[in-house]
Amino acid sequence: MVAAGEAGSGDPFGGIFAGRRVLLTGHSGFKGSWLTLWLDRLGAQVRGVSLAPETDPALFDVIRVDRRCDSRFCDINDGAALWDAVADFQPELIIHMAAQAIVRDSYDMPVATFATNVTGTANVLELARHMPSVRAAVVVTSDKCYENNEWDWGYREADPLGGSDPYSASKACTELVAQAYRRSFFSAPGTARLASVRAGNVIGGGDWAPHRLIPDIVRATAAGQEVEIRNPASVRPWQHVLEPLSGYLTVAARLLGDDASAAAQAWNFGPDIDATVPVGDICRIFAECWGDNGPRFAFRHNPDAPHEAGLLRLDSTRARLHLGWRPRLGLRDALRMTAEWYRAHAEAADLNALTLTQIKEFEALMTPSPRHEE
């Protein structure tokens, strides 16, 4: 692990996480593994709680996340087991990412999806409520928490919640649970502060989840197979995984700082409009970034596929105005970094070093360049 004293140089969060005890649920997942590595680089003491990795390969194993944190495998649906896994750690900050995160799986496992995304969240917030050490909590949900009307404009934090499928509805419920806990238990002076954060589709190295575009492309390419794309016209807000993670950390830093009350609300973290493009365009650009021996595609519409939203964008004006957050990577750069990571994996390169390098490069984009006097 990185010692707290090593975290200061170029830290875009001002060193606020150095030495902090951070509980991260879902640390074995794709986003959780990236965030664990980043928090460790920032000098935090991380305890990760989640189920064991569900894919093989898994980013958690490839970059040895267990060497970057105190890793505990535990089901957040078991409140007593969750408490036992965390009580001796006494976290100051909780970032709750553990979830059933696949839309298609929610059709096969609707009860399990609601249990994990709703009851599991309530268990985590109960822990936060009864643990005096906790100063701040960030609940991670999804852009799919909104009632999707296929609008051309982005959804704002105050727009109605809803969902036409079990996954989306469970994320709306997660937001309602967070809102209820914030108003009931985390609003009085001296209590912890609670925020929820929402992001859309993320890409980046190390995602091998089923039914996701980039992992499906990578698996097919590794097998020398053509990639079947069922909904090439579906428009999504694409962003590199480090974009929303930088937003989550920005919110967490505010909750731990002097302006905690103002940060205790819902926040959107979406890409710029030029990164909201059809699936077919993502396929073309990703193939260009890959280069030789890259992906080959077959575009076939499947009328029997489960319903998925055709257009869903986030309006991140609130985060821009009040947090100073903004996307740092253009779409092509995000896809270039992602292709670079998967090519390195195919070549058995040092993925831990590459992942850290990409984090450092992103941090450099977050840090304003010094102004020079004329």
mmCIF file of C-alpha atoms in Angstrom, residues 5-6 11 39 43 49-50 124 129 139 145 159 173 181 204 206 232 239 296 301 329 344:
data_model
loop_
_atom_site.group_PDB
_atom_site.id
_atom_site.type_symbol
_atom_site.label_atom_id
_atom_site.label_comp_id
_atom_site.label_asym_id
_atom_site.label_seq_id
_atom_site.Cartn_x
_atom_site.Cartn_y
_atom_site.Cartn_z
ATOM 1 C CA GLY A 5 3.093 10.616 3.210
ATOM 2 C CA GLU A 6 3.573 9.522 -0.414
ATOM 3 C CA ASP A 11 -2.900 15.034 -5.620
ATOM 4 C CA LEU A 39 -7.624 5.481 -3.222
ATOM 5 C CA GLY A 43 -2.842 7.372 0.648
ATOM 6 C CA VAL A 49 -16.204 -5.500 1.297
ATOM 7 C CA SER A 50 -17.941 -7.358 -1.502
ATOM 8 C CA VAL A 124 -24.826 -0.291 4.473
ATOM 9 C CA ARG A 129 -25.962 5.356 11.055
ATOM 10 C CA VAL A 139 -24.047 5.916 -2.493
ATOM 11 C CA CYS A 145 -32.583 5.551 -11.944
ATOM 12 C CA ASP A 159 -36.239 14.766 -12.566
ATOM 13 C CA CYS A 173 -35.410 2.573 -5.187
ATOM 14 C CA TYR A 181 -31.702 8.086 5.243
ATOM 15 C CA GLY A 204 -12.040 1.157 -19.488
ATOM 16 C CA GLY A 206 -10.473 -4.703 -17.076
ATOM 17 C CA PRO A 232 -26.224 -0.336 -33.271
ATOM 18 C CA GLN A 239 -17.142 7.884 -20.676
ATOM 19 C CA ARG A 296 -14.888 -7.348 -36.778
ATOM 20 C CA HIS A 301 -31.202 -6.055 -34.812
ATOM 21 C CA LEU A 329 -11.132 12.849 -21.764
ATOM 22 C CA ALA A 344 -1.608 -5.052 -23.099
#
